[in-house]
XYZ file of C-alpha atoms in Angstrom:
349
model
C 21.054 -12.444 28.627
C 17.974 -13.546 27.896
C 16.250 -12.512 24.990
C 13.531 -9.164 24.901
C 10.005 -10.757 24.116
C 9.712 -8.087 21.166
C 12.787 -9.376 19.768
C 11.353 -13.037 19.512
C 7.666 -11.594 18.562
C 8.786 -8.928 16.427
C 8.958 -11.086 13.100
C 5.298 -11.309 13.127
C 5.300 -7.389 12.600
C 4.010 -5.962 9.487
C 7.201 -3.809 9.754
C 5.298 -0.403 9.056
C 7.293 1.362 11.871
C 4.565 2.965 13.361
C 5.174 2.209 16.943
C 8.139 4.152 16.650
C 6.070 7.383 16.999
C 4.823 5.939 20.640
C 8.257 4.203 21.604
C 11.267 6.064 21.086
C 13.371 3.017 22.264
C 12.296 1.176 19.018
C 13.485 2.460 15.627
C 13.167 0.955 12.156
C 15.541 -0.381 9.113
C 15.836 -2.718 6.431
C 17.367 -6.017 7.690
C 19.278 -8.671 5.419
C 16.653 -10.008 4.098
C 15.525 -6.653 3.033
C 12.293 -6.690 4.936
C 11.916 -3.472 7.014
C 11.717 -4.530 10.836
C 11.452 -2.730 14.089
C 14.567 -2.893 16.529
C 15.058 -2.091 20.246
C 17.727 0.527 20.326
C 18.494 -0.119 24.233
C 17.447 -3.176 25.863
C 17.960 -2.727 29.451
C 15.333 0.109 29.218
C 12.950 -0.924 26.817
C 9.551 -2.106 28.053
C 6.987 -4.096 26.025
C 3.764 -2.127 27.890
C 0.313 -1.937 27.124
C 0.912 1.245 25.175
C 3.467 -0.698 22.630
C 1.487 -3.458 22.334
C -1.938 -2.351 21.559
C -0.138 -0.667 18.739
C 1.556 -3.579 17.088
C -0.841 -5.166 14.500
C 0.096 -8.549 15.369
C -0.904 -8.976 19.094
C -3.588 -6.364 19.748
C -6.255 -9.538 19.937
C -8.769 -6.646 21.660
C -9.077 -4.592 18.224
C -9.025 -6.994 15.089
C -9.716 -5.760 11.636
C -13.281 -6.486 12.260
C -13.357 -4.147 15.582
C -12.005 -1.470 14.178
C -14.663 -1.730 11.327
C -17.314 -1.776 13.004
C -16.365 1.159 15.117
C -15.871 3.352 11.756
C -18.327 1.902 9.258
C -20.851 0.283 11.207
C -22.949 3.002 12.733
C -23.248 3.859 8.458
C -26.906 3.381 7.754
C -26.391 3.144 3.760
C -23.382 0.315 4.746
C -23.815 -3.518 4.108
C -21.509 -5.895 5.312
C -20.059 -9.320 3.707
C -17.874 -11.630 5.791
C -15.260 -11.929 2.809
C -15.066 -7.535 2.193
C -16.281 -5.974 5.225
C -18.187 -3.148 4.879
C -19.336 -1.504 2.347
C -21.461 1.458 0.693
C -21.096 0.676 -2.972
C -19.272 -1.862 -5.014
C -18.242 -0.987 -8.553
C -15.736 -1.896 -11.387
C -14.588 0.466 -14.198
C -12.001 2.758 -14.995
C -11.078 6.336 -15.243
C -12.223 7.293 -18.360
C -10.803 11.027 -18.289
C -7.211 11.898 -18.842
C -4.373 9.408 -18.427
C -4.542 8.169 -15.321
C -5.900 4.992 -16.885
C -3.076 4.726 -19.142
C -0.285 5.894 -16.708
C -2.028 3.213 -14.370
C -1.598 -0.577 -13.103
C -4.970 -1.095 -13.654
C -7.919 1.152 -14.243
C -6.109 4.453 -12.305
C -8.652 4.998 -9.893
C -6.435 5.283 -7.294
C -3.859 8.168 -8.146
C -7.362 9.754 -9.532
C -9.170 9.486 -6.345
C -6.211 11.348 -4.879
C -6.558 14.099 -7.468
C -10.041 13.770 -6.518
C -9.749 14.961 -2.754
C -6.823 16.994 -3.244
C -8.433 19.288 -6.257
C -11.978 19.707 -3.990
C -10.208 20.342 -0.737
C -10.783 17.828 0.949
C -6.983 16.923 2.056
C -3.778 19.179 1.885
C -1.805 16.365 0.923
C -1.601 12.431 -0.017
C 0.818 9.920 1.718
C 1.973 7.617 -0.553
C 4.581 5.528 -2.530
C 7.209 7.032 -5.169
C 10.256 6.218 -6.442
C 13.036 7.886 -3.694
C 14.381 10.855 -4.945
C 17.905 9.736 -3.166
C 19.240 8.430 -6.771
C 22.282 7.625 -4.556
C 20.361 5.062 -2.292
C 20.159 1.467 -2.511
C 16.224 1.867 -1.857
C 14.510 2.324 -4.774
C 10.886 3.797 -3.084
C 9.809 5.447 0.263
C 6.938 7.189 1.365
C 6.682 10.730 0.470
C 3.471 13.438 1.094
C 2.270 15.032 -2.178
C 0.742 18.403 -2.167
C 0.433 19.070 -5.860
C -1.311 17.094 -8.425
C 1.741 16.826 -10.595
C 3.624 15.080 -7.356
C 0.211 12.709 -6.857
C 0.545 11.809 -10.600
C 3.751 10.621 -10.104
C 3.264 8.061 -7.282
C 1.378 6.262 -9.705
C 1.325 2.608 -10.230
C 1.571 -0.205 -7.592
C 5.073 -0.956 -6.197
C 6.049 -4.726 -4.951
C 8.608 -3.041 -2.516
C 9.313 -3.006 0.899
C 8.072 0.625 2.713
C 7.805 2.169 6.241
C 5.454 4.708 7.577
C 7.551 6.415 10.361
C 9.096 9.216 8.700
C 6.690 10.515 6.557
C 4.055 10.202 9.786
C 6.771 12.232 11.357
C 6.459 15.027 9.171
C 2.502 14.755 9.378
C 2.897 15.619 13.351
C 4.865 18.554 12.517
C 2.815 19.919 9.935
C -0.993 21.427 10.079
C -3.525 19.977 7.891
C -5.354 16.810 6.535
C -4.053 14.046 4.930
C -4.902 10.811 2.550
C -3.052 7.773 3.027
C -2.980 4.722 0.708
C -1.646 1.132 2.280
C -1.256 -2.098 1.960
C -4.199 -3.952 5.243
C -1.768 -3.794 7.914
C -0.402 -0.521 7.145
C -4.030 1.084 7.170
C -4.630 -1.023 10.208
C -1.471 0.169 11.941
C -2.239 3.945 11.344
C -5.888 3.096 12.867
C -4.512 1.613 15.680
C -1.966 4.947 15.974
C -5.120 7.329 15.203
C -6.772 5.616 19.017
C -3.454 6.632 20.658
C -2.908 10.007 19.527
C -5.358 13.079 18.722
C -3.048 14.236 16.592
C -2.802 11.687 13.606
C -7.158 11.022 14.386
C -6.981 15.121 13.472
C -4.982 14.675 10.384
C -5.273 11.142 8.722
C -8.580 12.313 7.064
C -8.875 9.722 4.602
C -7.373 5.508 4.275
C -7.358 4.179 0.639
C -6.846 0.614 1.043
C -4.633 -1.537 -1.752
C -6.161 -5.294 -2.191
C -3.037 -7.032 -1.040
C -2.538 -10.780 -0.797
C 1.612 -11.000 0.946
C 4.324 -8.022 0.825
C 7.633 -8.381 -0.780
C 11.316 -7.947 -0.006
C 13.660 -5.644 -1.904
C 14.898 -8.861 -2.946
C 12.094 -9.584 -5.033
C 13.173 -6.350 -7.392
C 16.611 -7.435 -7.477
C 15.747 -10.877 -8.403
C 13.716 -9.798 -11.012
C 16.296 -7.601 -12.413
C 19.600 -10.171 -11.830
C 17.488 -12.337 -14.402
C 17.978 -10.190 -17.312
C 21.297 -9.187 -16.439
C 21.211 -6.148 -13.579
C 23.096 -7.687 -10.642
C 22.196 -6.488 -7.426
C 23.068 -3.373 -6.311
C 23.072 -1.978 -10.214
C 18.852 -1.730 -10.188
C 18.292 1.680 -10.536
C 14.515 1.837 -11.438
C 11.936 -0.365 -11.415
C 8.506 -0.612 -12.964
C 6.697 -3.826 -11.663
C 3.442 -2.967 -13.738
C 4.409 -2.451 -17.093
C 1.363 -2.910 -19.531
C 1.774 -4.411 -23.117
C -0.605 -3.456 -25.713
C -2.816 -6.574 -27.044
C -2.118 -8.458 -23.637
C -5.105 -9.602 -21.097
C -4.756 -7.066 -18.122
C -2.801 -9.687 -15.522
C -0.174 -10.310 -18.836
C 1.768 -7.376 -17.976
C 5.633 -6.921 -18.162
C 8.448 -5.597 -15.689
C 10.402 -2.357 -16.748
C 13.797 -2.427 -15.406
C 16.101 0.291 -15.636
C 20.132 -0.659 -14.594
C 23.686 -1.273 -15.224
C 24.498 -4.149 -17.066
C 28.623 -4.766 -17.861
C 28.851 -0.666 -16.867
C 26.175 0.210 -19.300
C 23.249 1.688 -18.183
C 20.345 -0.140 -19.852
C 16.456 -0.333 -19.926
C 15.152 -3.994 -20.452
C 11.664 -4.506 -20.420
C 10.315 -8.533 -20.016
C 7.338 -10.395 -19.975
C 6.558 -11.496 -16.534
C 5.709 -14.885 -17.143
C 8.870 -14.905 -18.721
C 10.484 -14.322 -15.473
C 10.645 -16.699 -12.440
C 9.034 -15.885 -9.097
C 6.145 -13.876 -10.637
C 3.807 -16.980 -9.712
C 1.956 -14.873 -6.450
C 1.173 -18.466 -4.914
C 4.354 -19.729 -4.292
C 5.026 -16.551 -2.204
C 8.867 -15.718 -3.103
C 10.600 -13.253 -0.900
C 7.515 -12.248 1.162
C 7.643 -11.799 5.133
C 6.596 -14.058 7.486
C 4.057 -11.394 9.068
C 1.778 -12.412 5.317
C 1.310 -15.192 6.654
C -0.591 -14.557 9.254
C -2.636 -11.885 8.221
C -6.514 -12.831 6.680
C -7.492 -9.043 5.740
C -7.019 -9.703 1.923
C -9.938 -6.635 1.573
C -8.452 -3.824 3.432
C -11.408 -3.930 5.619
C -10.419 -0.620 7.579
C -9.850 1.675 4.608
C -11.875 4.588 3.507
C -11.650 2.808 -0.110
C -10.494 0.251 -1.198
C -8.860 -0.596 -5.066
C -7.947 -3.686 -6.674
C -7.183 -5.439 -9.666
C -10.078 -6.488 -12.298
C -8.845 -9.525 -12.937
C -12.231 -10.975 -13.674
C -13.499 -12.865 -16.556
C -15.683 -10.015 -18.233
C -12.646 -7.398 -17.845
C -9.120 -9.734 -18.120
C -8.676 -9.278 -21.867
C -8.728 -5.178 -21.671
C -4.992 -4.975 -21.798
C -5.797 -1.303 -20.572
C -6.822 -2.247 -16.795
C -9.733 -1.993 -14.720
C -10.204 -1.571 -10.734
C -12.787 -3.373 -8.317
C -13.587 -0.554 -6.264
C -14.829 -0.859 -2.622
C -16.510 2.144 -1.320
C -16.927 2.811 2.690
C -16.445 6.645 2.906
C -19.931 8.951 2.523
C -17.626 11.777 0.799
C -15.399 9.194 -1.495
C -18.648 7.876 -2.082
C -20.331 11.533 -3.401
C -17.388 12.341 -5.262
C -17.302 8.697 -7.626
C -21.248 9.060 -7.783
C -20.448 12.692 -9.525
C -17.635 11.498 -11.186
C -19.893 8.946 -13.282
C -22.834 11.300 -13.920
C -19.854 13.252 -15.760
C -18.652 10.553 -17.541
C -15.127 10.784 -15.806
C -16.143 7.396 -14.301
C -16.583 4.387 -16.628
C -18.094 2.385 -13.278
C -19.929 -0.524 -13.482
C -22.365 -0.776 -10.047
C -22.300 -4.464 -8.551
């Protein structure tokens, strides 16, 4: 039989499982490689129409990145644009200087505190994002969850170098009333803008993107080959932290935090990363082939967007900082009160 055109395309896919919500033919699971990946449940009926298609990130060649920016930030009087970012309404780097989140951060914890931010003022009901799974009997260590309190929002912090899918969670945004953050990796935010065109619904209740900086993905793989080096074979990785932070380091000398079974004893082992193999980004280890063909480094479709400070001025703060892209009018209100306060330590650029 010859093979189903989204069966030879569908590698390209970021693997966000977002057109399952417009294609019930199409569902979405981990595969070998422990990539997540879109699959066509019944072939003989499944048809690769416009619909499907202008929702898969990978061959909508009508809305790019840069379409889809425009549309949202363009019409923005106080925006600017740069061909490498995007658009943009302010450009800082800092860090939280109030509470913990800095501290209980990869970098500067601007992120989890922008959440707080929006869910303390009212702004959203909840926050989509990534936490450890709270199935302690799965093999998948995190999964998108929604947050509605900020003790739930503080503990989604940190970044996570694991495999995730959108479909559930966006599931249980259709069912429920009210208005949501979401933080993503480019295609992810792209995917849910793309979704947002389709359906009223998720335009109604995706009230805020907060872009991640992201240069490939990685497979579950990557976790377990981090953890097999010290000991925790696959399948006996029970916790992961890929962000640890080691006092008197430069910011991008951090350490893994690994949390498994080792001879039947459970054990926590925490390592160096350059210590490790496969922590060197550019030789891409374990990432999908989807990275490669993606050039929105910037998140140029989020609301905000957070980085790494990995800059010359800021590397040797063992602490963290964020570069901070701002293309939101009410983001951008609630940072520029945030400094006057001194809960900001912001630098403008």
């Amino acid at each position: 039989m010859k093979k189903n055109k989204f069966e030879e395309i569908k590698v390209y896919s970021e693997g966000s499982g977002v057109v399952t919500l417009i294609e019930p033919n199409l569902s979405v699971g981990l595969n070998k490689f422990g990539l997540y990946e879109e699959s066509i449940a019944n072939d003989e009926t499944f048809n690769l129409n416009d619909k499907v298609e202008s929702l898969l990130t990978f061959t909508n060649i009508n809305c790019n990145e840069k379409s889809i920016a425009e549309e949202l930030f363009n019409s923005d009087v106080s925006s600017s644009y740069d061909e490498r970012i995007g658009y943009y309404r302010s450009l800082y780097v800092g860090h939280v200087a109030e509470g913990e989140y800095r501290k209980n951060a990869s970098s500067g914890g601007v992120g989890t505190w922008i959440l707080k931010e929006l869910l303390e003022s009212g702004e959203v009901d909840g926050v989509i994002h990534v936490k450890e799974n709270p199935d302690k009997n799965s093999a998948i260590l995190f999964k998108y969850q929604i947050s509605s309190s900020i003790d739930e929002v503080l503990a989604g912090a940190k970044t996570k170098y694991y495999p995730v899918e959108l479909s559930e969670v966006l599931r249980l945004v259709k069912e429920e009333n009210g208005r949501f953050a979401v933080v993503g990796i480019p295609s992810f935010i792209k995917a849910i803008r793309l979704l947002c065109k389709q359906d009223k619904i998720f335009s109604e209740r995706i009230a805020f993107t907060i872009g991640l900086i992201c240069g490939h993905q990685k497979s579950s793989k990557f976790a377990d080959f981090m953890a097999w080096q010290v000991g925790i074979k696959p399948g006996d990785l029970k916790s992961i932290d890929f962000r640890h932070k080691l006092d008197n380091s430069p910011a991008d000398k951090y350490a893994i935090r690994m949390v498994g079974f080792v001879d039947g004893e459970l054990k926590t082992i925490i390592k160096p990363k350059d210590d490790l193999l496969g922590q060197n980004w550019g030789l891409g280890y374990f990432k999908p082939v989807a990275s490669d063909y993606t050039d929105d480094v910037f998140n140029e479709t989020a609301d905000l967007v957070i980085g790494d400070a990995w800059l010359r001025e800021y590397a040797d703060d063992p602490l963290g900082n964020n570069v901070v892209i701002v293309r939101n009018d009410t983001i951008d209100k609630l940072i520029t009160n945030a400094i006057l306060k001194s809960k900001l330590h912001f630098k403008k650029k």
